[in-house]
Amino acid sequence: MKYFKEIGAYFLMLGQVFSRPTKPSVMRELIFKEIEELILNSLGIVIFISFFVGGVVSIQTALNINSPLIPEMLVGYATRQSVILEFAPTFISIIMAGKIGSFITSSIGSMRVTEQIDALEVMGINSLNYLVFPKIIALLLYPFIIGMSMFLGIFGGWVASVYGGFTSSTAFIEGVQSDFVSFHLTYAFIKTLVFAFILATVPSFQGYYMKGGALEVGKASTYSFVWTSVIIILANYVITTLLLS
Amino acid sequence: MIRVNQLYKSFGSATILKDINTSFEQGKTNLIIGSSGSGKTVFLKCLLGLFQPEQGEIYYGKQAFSAMTRNQKKDLREHIGMVFQGGALFDSMTVEENVMFPLRMYSNQNQREMLERVNTVLDRVNLQNANKKFPSEISGGMQKRVAIARAIVNNPRYLFCDEPNSGLDPKTSMVIDNLIKEITSEYNMTTIINTHDMNSVMEIGQNIVFLKDGQVAWQGNASNIFDASEQSVIDFVYSSNLFKKIRGIQQQSKGTT
């Protein structure tokens, strides 16, 4: 019953996020600030993780190919498929649930605890629009991060397999290019956009409606990470079933 | 002026405010006092429209709050200034940006005009050379001044203060009290202050509403609070050692004369 109540509250919150808009000149600044905090400040960790996980995927694939009948190019092919279909959109989103999600929950939660949200409401500002809407708009650039992660993941795979002596560069690139289905990219970016929306709104919901003090802000951040991850994984399953099966 | 008629507010089965009838006068510092748990904060939040009362009505001037349209409520909020207990300054903004915030939201002034107005109100609250500092870089007393400056920057008709002296030393408290009193008469605002500080009561209590268990137990001002016959008011007033001693001295002097 509690979960149904929370789901209902979440959708009511979404209704308010898109109503009573904040003054455009103020909103523009807020969006740029959120782009810096949510997108640009996440680039470092995404670059690091994508490069090395791409490398590990290619090494694991190469090490598991024992039969001489299996072509070497499979390493490049498997790396591309793993990175584009799952690693970049889903795995990075789970990591972002920890990084961006916790940041959103703790910053909004702190505002709740210190009555800053009440101050906005008293001033007649739609606090949900003011706080959550710019995050949703900023995260429309999230596919840019994921696109970069795809490229770096495959590049990391190439570096690891070529310089690790597992495959030749030609074989790896041939594998990356073979049997390419462009719809897989479309599928990956569709789910990336859905995950971006989840990343912006679920942690905001946890922060906005939290009660208590500083300790509860920490608890809300943890709770937010768990729920954002669970919802991303469920959404991943549903989207994959709808678009690929 | 704000008038309250038969106001009731409950949370679950607990009735916090019961049949509140009172009024707050324009150009005066109106105090809501009472011990902890008496319903002061809930009452203040009802007045601000942050809580919806179950029953009763709040009149801003001649207009009933519940009968206002969304736009009327928005207009009203533009004329409300609020000083929160902890200041509620926006952490990510400098002092200047905090004070400028209501202007950026509601006025059509350009940056230069807004900056001029910000500097005027910061001067008014005796806060200079702090424009570029963040709230975390200034003292509690200075934060309260910034909060007051932000509350009055838009020339509000109504000023609400939730325990503006909490966490401040007695000297700074008195400075803040006097500042609120001066600003109230200068801007001719209806100021409502939620407090349990007896020094504030004596210093700025031009109209006092005493709450007990969610009801108005007494209403008067600083000059007649010592004559109150209501036991809960007497207990509240003489709860501090200082006032107990004063009463002892008064009784002694009465005895000797």
PDB file of C-alpha atoms in Angstrom, chain A:
ATOM      1  CA  MET A   1       0.000   0.000   0.000  1.00  0.00           C
ATOM      2  CA  LYS A   2       2.863   2.326   0.894  1.00  0.00           C
ATOM      3  CA  TYR A   3       4.462   1.728  -2.533  1.00  0.00           C
ATOM      4  CA  PHE A   4       1.220   2.577  -4.363  1.00  0.00           C
ATOM      5  CA  LYS A   5       0.991   5.783  -2.330  1.00  0.00           C
ATOM      6  CA  GLU A   6       4.566   6.680  -3.292  1.00  0.00           C
ATOM      7  CA  ILE A   7       3.979   5.916  -6.957  1.00  0.00           C
ATOM      8  CA  GLY A   8       0.886   8.132  -6.877  1.00  0.00           C
ATOM      9  CA  ALA A   9       2.829  10.925  -5.158  1.00  0.00           C
ATOM     10  CA  TYR A  10       5.585  10.605  -7.783  1.00  0.00           C
ATOM     11  CA  PHE A  11       3.142  11.120 -10.654  1.00  0.00           C
ATOM     12  CA  LEU A  12       1.458  14.018  -8.851  1.00  0.00           C
ATOM     13  CA  MET A  13       4.905  15.554  -8.441  1.00  0.00           C
ATOM     14  CA  LEU A  14       5.524  15.214 -12.189  1.00  0.00           C
ATOM     15  CA  GLY A  15       2.266  17.079 -12.820  1.00  0.00           C
ATOM     16  CA  GLN A  16       3.491  19.964 -10.677  1.00  0.00           C
ATOM     17  CA  VAL A  17       6.963  19.974 -12.244  1.00  0.00           C
ATOM     18  CA  PHE A  18       5.423  20.890 -15.589  1.00  0.00           C
ATOM     19  CA  SER A  19       2.967  23.473 -14.247  1.00  0.00           C
ATOM     20  CA  ARG A  20       3.369  27.142 -13.196  1.00  0.00           C
ATOM     21  CA  PRO A  21       6.697  27.747 -14.963  1.00  0.00           C
ATOM     22  CA  THR A  22       9.489  29.833 -13.476  1.00  0.00           C
ATOM     23  CA  LYS A  23      10.451  33.128 -15.137  1.00  0.00           C
ATOM     24  CA  PRO A  24      12.294  32.202 -18.403  1.00  0.00           C
ATOM     25  CA  SER A  25      15.411  34.318 -17.732  1.00  0.00           C
ATOM     26  CA  VAL A  26      15.866  32.631 -14.340  1.00  0.00           C
ATOM     27  CA  MET A  27      15.114  29.174 -15.748  1.00  0.00           C
ATOM     28  CA  ARG A  28      17.731  29.605 -18.479  1.00  0.00           C
ATOM     29  CA  GLU A  29      20.436  30.215 -15.871  1.00  0.00           C
ATOM     30  CA  LEU A  30      19.271  27.261 -13.804  1.00  0.00           C
ATOM     31  CA  ILE A  31      19.453  24.964 -16.829  1.00  0.00           C
ATOM     32  CA  PHE A  32      23.036  26.019 -17.619  1.00  0.00           C
ATOM     33  CA  LYS A  33      23.997  25.483 -13.984  1.00  0.00           C
ATOM     34  CA  GLU A  34      22.473  21.997 -14.003  1.00  0.00           C
ATOM     35  CA  ILE A  35      24.225  21.138 -17.294  1.00  0.00           C
ATOM     36  CA  GLU A  36      27.505  21.996 -15.620  1.00  0.00           C
ATOM     37  CA  GLU A  37      26.750  20.051 -12.434  1.00  0.00           C
ATOM     38  CA  LEU A  38      25.028  17.000 -13.890  1.00  0.00           C
ATOM     39  CA  ILE A  39      26.607  16.597 -17.326  1.00  0.00           C
ATOM     40  CA  LEU A  40      30.011  18.285 -17.467  1.00  0.00           C
ATOM     41  CA  ASN A  41      31.025  17.243 -13.949  1.00  0.00           C
ATOM     42  CA  SER A  42      30.218  13.617 -14.810  1.00  0.00           C
ATOM     43  CA  LEU A  43      32.497  13.436 -17.849  1.00  0.00           C
ATOM     44  CA  GLY A  44      35.644  12.443 -15.933  1.00  0.00           C
ATOM     45  CA  ILE A  45      34.188   9.371 -14.243  1.00  0.00           C
ATOM     46  CA  VAL A  46      32.377   8.275 -17.431  1.00  0.00           C
ATOM     47  CA  ILE A  47      35.561   8.561 -19.522  1.00  0.00           C
ATOM     48  CA  PHE A  48      37.571   6.594 -16.944  1.00  0.00           C
ATOM     49  CA  ILE A  49      35.044   3.792 -16.439  1.00  0.00           C
ATOM     50  CA  SER A  50      34.122   3.427 -20.118  1.00  0.00           C
ATOM     51  CA  PHE A  51      37.704   3.116 -21.310  1.00  0.00           C
ATOM     52  CA  PHE A  52      38.733   0.487 -18.786  1.00  0.00           C
ATOM     53  CA  VAL A  53      35.507  -1.551 -18.760  1.00  0.00           C
ATOM     54  CA  GLY A  54      35.609  -1.646 -22.590  1.00  0.00           C
ATOM     55  CA  GLY A  55      39.145  -2.959 -22.287  1.00  0.00           C
ATOM     56  CA  VAL A  56      38.134  -5.619 -19.770  1.00  0.00           C
ATOM     57  CA  VAL A  57      35.187  -6.750 -21.947  1.00  0.00           C
ATOM     58  CA  SER A  58      37.503  -7.305 -24.917  1.00  0.00           C
ATOM     59  CA  ILE A  59      40.141  -9.136 -22.823  1.00  0.00           C
ATOM     60  CA  GLN A  60      37.493 -11.409 -21.246  1.00  0.00           C
ATOM     61  CA  THR A  61      36.056 -12.201 -24.680  1.00  0.00           C
ATOM     62  CA  ALA A  62      39.478 -12.929 -26.129  1.00  0.00           C
ATOM     63  CA  LEU A  63      40.420 -15.158 -23.200  1.00  0.00           C
ATOM     64  CA  ASN A  64      37.220 -17.182 -23.553  1.00  0.00           C
ATOM     65  CA  ILE A  65      37.734 -17.970 -27.216  1.00  0.00           C
ATOM     66  CA  ASN A  66      39.531 -21.289 -27.245  1.00  0.00           C
ATOM     67  CA  SER A  67      38.372 -22.790 -30.501  1.00  0.00           C
ATOM     68  CA  PRO A  68      40.455 -21.963 -33.588  1.00  0.00           C
ATOM     69  CA  LEU A  69      37.199 -22.110 -35.591  1.00  0.00           C
ATOM     70  CA  ILE A  70      35.955 -18.911 -33.983  1.00  0.00           C
ATOM     71  CA  PRO A  71      37.280 -15.892 -35.884  1.00  0.00           C
ATOM     72  CA  GLU A  72      39.431 -13.319 -34.101  1.00  0.00           C
ATOM     73  CA  MET A  73      37.130 -10.534 -35.179  1.00  0.00           C
ATOM     74  CA  LEU A  74      34.562 -11.823 -32.663  1.00  0.00           C
ATOM     75  CA  VAL A  75      36.430  -9.861 -29.977  1.00  0.00           C
ATOM     76  CA  GLY A  76      35.641  -6.558 -31.698  1.00  0.00           C
ATOM     77  CA  TYR A  77      32.095  -7.660 -32.487  1.00  0.00           C
ATOM     78  CA  ALA A  78      31.361  -8.774 -28.898  1.00  0.00           C
ATOM     79  CA  THR A  79      32.912  -5.622 -27.463  1.00  0.00           C
ATOM     80  CA  ARG A  80      30.793  -3.408 -29.710  1.00  0.00           C
ATOM     81  CA  GLN A  81      27.576  -5.266 -28.940  1.00  0.00           C
ATOM     82  CA  SER A  82      28.190  -5.352 -25.171  1.00  0.00           C
ATOM     83  CA  VAL A  83      29.160  -1.698 -25.005  1.00  0.00           C
ATOM     84  CA  ILE A  84      26.396  -0.318 -27.244  1.00  0.00           C
ATOM     85  CA  LEU A  85      23.533  -2.484 -26.038  1.00  0.00           C
ATOM     86  CA  GLU A  86      24.152  -2.696 -22.303  1.00  0.00           C
ATOM     87  CA  PHE A  87      27.344  -1.316 -20.856  1.00  0.00           C
ATOM     88  CA  ALA A  88      27.073   2.295 -21.999  1.00  0.00           C
ATOM     89  CA  PRO A  89      23.334   2.927 -21.556  1.00  0.00           C
ATOM     90  CA  THR A  90      22.545   0.711 -18.549  1.00  0.00           C
ATOM     91  CA  PHE A  91      25.768   0.209 -16.596  1.00  0.00           C
ATOM     92  CA  ILE A  92      26.753   3.881 -16.847  1.00  0.00           C
ATOM     93  CA  SER A  93      23.209   4.885 -15.824  1.00  0.00           C
ATOM     94  CA  ILE A  94      23.475   2.751 -12.681  1.00  0.00           C
ATOM     95  CA  ILE A  95      26.766   4.484 -11.891  1.00  0.00           C
ATOM     96  CA  MET A  96      25.113   7.845 -12.579  1.00  0.00           C
ATOM     97  CA  ALA A  97      22.301   6.862 -10.179  1.00  0.00           C
ATOM     98  CA  GLY A  98      25.031   6.882  -7.539  1.00  0.00           C
ATOM     99  CA  LYS A  99      26.765  10.026  -8.692  1.00  0.00           C
ATOM    100  CA  ILE A 100      24.033  12.302 -10.070  1.00  0.00           C
ATOM    101  CA  GLY A 101      21.183  10.688  -8.110  1.00  0.00           C
ATOM    102  CA  SER A 102      22.812  11.048  -4.706  1.00  0.00           C
ATOM    103  CA  PHE A 103      23.816  14.609  -5.532  1.00  0.00           C
ATOM    104  CA  ILE A 104      20.260  15.545  -6.540  1.00  0.00           C
ATOM    105  CA  THR A 105      18.682  13.899  -3.488  1.00  0.00           C
ATOM    106  CA  SER A 106      21.133  15.369  -1.012  1.00  0.00           C
ATOM    107  CA  SER A 107      21.012  18.879  -2.477  1.00  0.00           C
ATOM    108  CA  ILE A 108      17.191  18.984  -2.594  1.00  0.00           C
ATOM    109  CA  GLY A 109      16.961  17.190   0.764  1.00  0.00           C
ATOM    110  CA  SER A 110      19.287  19.754   2.371  1.00  0.00           C
ATOM    111  CA  MET A 111      17.105  22.510   0.952  1.00  0.00           C
ATOM    112  CA  ARG A 112      14.073  20.826   2.520  1.00  0.00           C
ATOM    113  CA  VAL A 113      15.772  20.476   5.919  1.00  0.00           C
ATOM    114  CA  THR A 114      16.983  24.091   5.976  1.00  0.00           C
ATOM    115  CA  GLU A 115      13.543  25.430   4.904  1.00  0.00           C
ATOM    116  CA  GLN A 116      14.877  26.753   1.587  1.00  0.00           C
ATOM    117  CA  ILE A 117      12.037  24.982  -0.238  1.00  0.00           C
ATOM    118  CA  ASP A 118       9.527  26.612   2.129  1.00  0.00           C
ATOM    119  CA  ALA A 119      11.189  29.949   1.353  1.00  0.00           C
ATOM    120  CA  LEU A 120      10.595  29.367  -2.378  1.00  0.00           C
ATOM    121  CA  GLU A 121       6.964  28.434  -1.754  1.00  0.00           C
ATOM    122  CA  VAL A 122       6.365  31.490   0.452  1.00  0.00           C
ATOM    123  CA  MET A 123       7.728  33.656  -2.363  1.00  0.00           C
ATOM    124  CA  GLY A 124       5.054  32.168  -4.621  1.00  0.00           C
ATOM    125  CA  ILE A 125       7.512  30.115  -6.683  1.00  0.00           C
ATOM    126  CA  ASN A 126       6.572  26.644  -7.861  1.00  0.00           C
ATOM    127  CA  SER A 127       9.477  24.950  -6.091  1.00  0.00           C
ATOM    128  CA  LEU A 128       9.085  21.692  -8.027  1.00  0.00           C
ATOM    129  CA  ASN A 129       9.300  23.486 -11.350  1.00  0.00           C
ATOM    130  CA  TYR A 130      12.209  25.590 -10.086  1.00  0.00           C
ATOM    131  CA  LEU A 131      14.181  22.605  -8.767  1.00  0.00           C
ATOM    132  CA  VAL A 132      13.299  19.621 -10.953  1.00  0.00           C
ATOM    133  CA  PHE A 133      12.463  20.995 -14.415  1.00  0.00           C
ATOM    134  CA  PRO A 134      15.999  22.340 -15.122  1.00  0.00           C
ATOM    135  CA  LYS A 135      17.418  18.934 -14.169  1.00  0.00           C
ATOM    136  CA  ILE A 136      15.133  17.198 -16.673  1.00  0.00           C
ATOM    137  CA  ILE A 137      16.154  19.624 -19.424  1.00  0.00           C
ATOM    138  CA  ALA A 138      19.861  19.365 -18.537  1.00  0.00           C
ATOM    139  CA  LEU A 139      19.674  15.581 -18.686  1.00  0.00           C
ATOM    140  CA  LEU A 140      18.373  15.760 -22.254  1.00  0.00           C
ATOM    141  CA  LEU A 141      22.117  16.009 -22.949  1.00  0.00           C
ATOM    142  CA  TYR A 142      22.640  12.677 -21.206  1.00  0.00           C
ATOM    143  CA  PRO A 143      22.694  10.745 -24.543  1.00  0.00           C
ATOM    144  CA  PHE A 144      25.802  12.809 -25.338  1.00  0.00           C
ATOM    145  CA  ILE A 145      27.546  11.220 -22.328  1.00  0.00           C
ATOM    146  CA  ILE A 146      26.364   7.777 -23.341  1.00  0.00           C
ATOM    147  CA  GLY A 147      27.465   8.294 -26.973  1.00  0.00           C
ATOM    148  CA  MET A 148      30.888   9.264 -25.672  1.00  0.00           C
ATOM    149  CA  SER A 149      30.905   6.246 -23.380  1.00  0.00           C
ATOM    150  CA  MET A 150      30.130   3.952 -26.356  1.00  0.00           C
ATOM    151  CA  PHE A 151      33.011   5.363 -28.355  1.00  0.00           C
ATOM    152  CA  LEU A 152      35.467   5.189 -25.449  1.00  0.00           C
ATOM    153  CA  GLY A 153      34.354   1.696 -24.448  1.00  0.00           C
ATOM    154  CA  ILE A 154      35.039   0.351 -27.926  1.00  0.00           C
ATOM    155  CA  PHE A 155      38.272   2.344 -28.105  1.00  0.00           C
ATOM    156  CA  GLY A 156      39.351   0.906 -24.736  1.00  0.00           C
ATOM    157  CA  GLY A 157      38.563  -2.567 -26.088  1.00  0.00           C
ATOM    158  CA  TRP A 158      40.700  -1.926 -29.149  1.00  0.00           C
ATOM    159  CA  VAL A 159      43.638  -0.655 -27.045  1.00  0.00           C
ATOM    160  CA  ALA A 160      43.440  -3.615 -24.639  1.00  0.00           C
ATOM    161  CA  SER A 161      43.094  -6.307 -27.268  1.00  0.00           C
ATOM    162  CA  VAL A 162      45.612  -4.923 -29.746  1.00  0.00           C
ATOM    163  CA  TYR A 163      48.277  -3.819 -27.273  1.00  0.00           C
ATOM    164  CA  GLY A 164      47.602  -6.854 -25.067  1.00  0.00           C
ATOM    165  CA  GLY A 165      48.346  -9.086 -28.025  1.00  0.00           C
ATOM    166  CA  PHE A 166      44.912 -10.732 -28.134  1.00  0.00           C
ATOM    167  CA  THR A 167      43.892  -9.720 -31.670  1.00  0.00           C
ATOM    168  CA  SER A 168      45.211  -7.709 -34.548  1.00  0.00           C
ATOM    169  CA  SER A 169      43.944  -4.199 -35.076  1.00  0.00           C
ATOM    170  CA  THR A 170      42.436  -5.191 -38.455  1.00  0.00           C
ATOM    171  CA  ALA A 171      40.530  -8.116 -36.968  1.00  0.00           C
ATOM    172  CA  PHE A 172      39.173  -5.996 -34.136  1.00  0.00           C
ATOM    173  CA  ILE A 173      38.007  -3.202 -36.464  1.00  0.00           C
ATOM    174  CA  GLU A 174      36.502  -5.760 -38.845  1.00  0.00           C
ATOM    175  CA  GLY A 175      34.571  -7.194 -35.890  1.00  0.00           C
ATOM    176  CA  VAL A 176      33.360  -3.751 -34.849  1.00  0.00           C
ATOM    177  CA  GLN A 177      32.086  -3.111 -38.388  1.00  0.00           C
ATOM    178  CA  SER A 178      30.530  -6.495 -39.106  1.00  0.00           C
ATOM    179  CA  ASP A 179      26.748  -7.131 -38.927  1.00  0.00           C
ATOM    180  CA  PHE A 180      26.080  -3.639 -37.626  1.00  0.00           C
ATOM    181  CA  VAL A 181      22.380  -3.082 -36.973  1.00  0.00           C
ATOM    182  CA  SER A 182      21.730   0.644 -36.785  1.00  0.00           C
ATOM    183  CA  PHE A 183      18.496   0.058 -34.852  1.00  0.00           C
ATOM    184  CA  HIS A 184      20.617  -1.099 -31.919  1.00  0.00           C
ATOM    185  CA  LEU A 185      21.893   2.450 -31.603  1.00  0.00           C
ATOM    186  CA  THR A 186      18.334   3.796 -31.808  1.00  0.00           C
ATOM    187  CA  TYR A 187      17.297   1.317 -29.102  1.00  0.00           C
ATOM    188  CA  ALA A 188      20.258   2.316 -26.929  1.00  0.00           C
ATOM    189  CA  PHE A 189      19.489   6.018 -27.216  1.00  0.00           C
ATOM    190  CA  ILE A 190      15.756   5.532 -26.611  1.00  0.00           C
ATOM    191  CA  LYS A 191      16.490   3.788 -23.339  1.00  0.00           C
ATOM    192  CA  THR A 192      19.149   6.362 -22.517  1.00  0.00           C
ATOM    193  CA  LEU A 193      16.518   9.107 -22.704  1.00  0.00           C
ATOM    194  CA  VAL A 194      14.158   7.104 -20.485  1.00  0.00           C
ATOM    195  CA  PHE A 195      16.974   6.543 -17.977  1.00  0.00           C
ATOM    196  CA  ALA A 196      17.804  10.265 -18.085  1.00  0.00           C
ATOM    197  CA  PHE A 197      14.233  11.087 -17.099  1.00  0.00           C
ATOM    198  CA  ILE A 198      14.383   8.527 -14.274  1.00  0.00           C
ATOM    199  CA  LEU A 199      17.751   9.933 -13.132  1.00  0.00           C
ATOM    200  CA  ALA A 200      16.328  13.452 -12.949  1.00  0.00           C
ATOM    201  CA  THR A 201      12.987  12.716 -11.326  1.00  0.00           C
ATOM    202  CA  VAL A 202      13.318   9.745  -8.941  1.00  0.00           C
ATOM    203  CA  PRO A 203      16.166  11.259  -6.848  1.00  0.00           C
ATOM    204  CA  SER A 204      14.349  14.617  -6.895  1.00  0.00           C
ATOM    205  CA  PHE A 205      11.239  12.905  -5.540  1.00  0.00           C
ATOM    206  CA  GLN A 206      13.258  11.261  -2.739  1.00  0.00           C
ATOM    207  CA  GLY A 207      14.886  14.568  -1.784  1.00  0.00           C
ATOM    208  CA  TYR A 208      11.807  16.762  -2.087  1.00  0.00           C
ATOM    209  CA  TYR A 209       9.520  14.655   0.070  1.00  0.00           C
ATOM    210  CA  MET A 210      12.069  13.627   2.705  1.00  0.00           C
ATOM    211  CA  LYS A 211      11.336  14.399   6.343  1.00  0.00           C
ATOM    212  CA  GLY A 212      13.727  14.877   9.218  1.00  0.00           C
ATOM    213  CA  GLY A 213      17.243  16.243   9.573  1.00  0.00           C
ATOM    214  CA  ALA A 214      20.781  15.748   8.301  1.00  0.00           C
ATOM    215  CA  LEU A 215      20.804  12.010   9.069  1.00  0.00           C
ATOM    216  CA  GLU A 216      17.661  11.523   7.004  1.00  0.00           C
ATOM    217  CA  VAL A 217      19.295  13.347   4.077  1.00  0.00           C
ATOM    218  CA  GLY A 218      21.957  10.623   4.052  1.00  0.00           C
ATOM    219  CA  LYS A 219      19.322   7.894   4.312  1.00  0.00           C
ATOM    220  CA  ALA A 220      17.303   9.482   1.506  1.00  0.00           C
ATOM    221  CA  SER A 221      20.405   9.516  -0.727  1.00  0.00           C
ATOM    222  CA  THR A 222      20.947   5.802  -0.162  1.00  0.00           C
ATOM    223  CA  TYR A 223      17.268   5.067  -0.694  1.00  0.00           C
ATOM    224  CA  SER A 224      17.350   7.189  -3.829  1.00  0.00           C
ATOM    225  CA  PHE A 225      20.294   5.223  -5.287  1.00  0.00           C
ATOM    226  CA  VAL A 226      18.570   1.898  -4.602  1.00  0.00           C
ATOM    227  CA  TRP A 227      15.246   2.945  -6.114  1.00  0.00           C
ATOM    228  CA  THR A 228      16.741   4.709  -9.122  1.00  0.00           C
ATOM    229  CA  SER A 229      18.808   1.590  -9.899  1.00  0.00           C
ATOM    230  CA  VAL A 230      15.811  -0.727  -9.477  1.00  0.00           C
ATOM    231  CA  ILE A 231      13.629   1.430 -11.737  1.00  0.00           C
ATOM    232  CA  ILE A 232      16.380   1.710 -14.370  1.00  0.00           C
ATOM    233  CA  ILE A 233      16.784  -2.080 -14.427  1.00  0.00           C
ATOM    234  CA  LEU A 234      13.031  -2.653 -14.664  1.00  0.00           C
ATOM    235  CA  ALA A 235      12.698  -0.036 -17.399  1.00  0.00           C
ATOM    236  CA  ASN A 236      15.620  -1.657 -19.227  1.00  0.00           C
ATOM    237  CA  TYR A 237      13.804  -4.987 -19.187  1.00  0.00           C
ATOM    238  CA  VAL A 238      10.531  -3.489 -20.417  1.00  0.00           C
ATOM    239  CA  ILE A 239      12.163  -1.424 -23.202  1.00  0.00           C
ATOM    240  CA  THR A 240      14.274  -4.368 -24.347  1.00  0.00           C
ATOM    241  CA  THR A 241      11.189  -6.597 -24.465  1.00  0.00           C
ATOM    242  CA  LEU A 242       9.244  -4.005 -26.413  1.00  0.00           C
ATOM    243  CA  LEU A 243      11.942  -2.998 -28.896  1.00  0.00           C
ATOM    244  CA  LEU A 244      14.172  -6.022 -29.416  1.00  0.00           C
ATOM    245  CA  SER A 245      12.196  -9.186 -28.754  1.00  0.00           C
TER     246      SER A 245
END
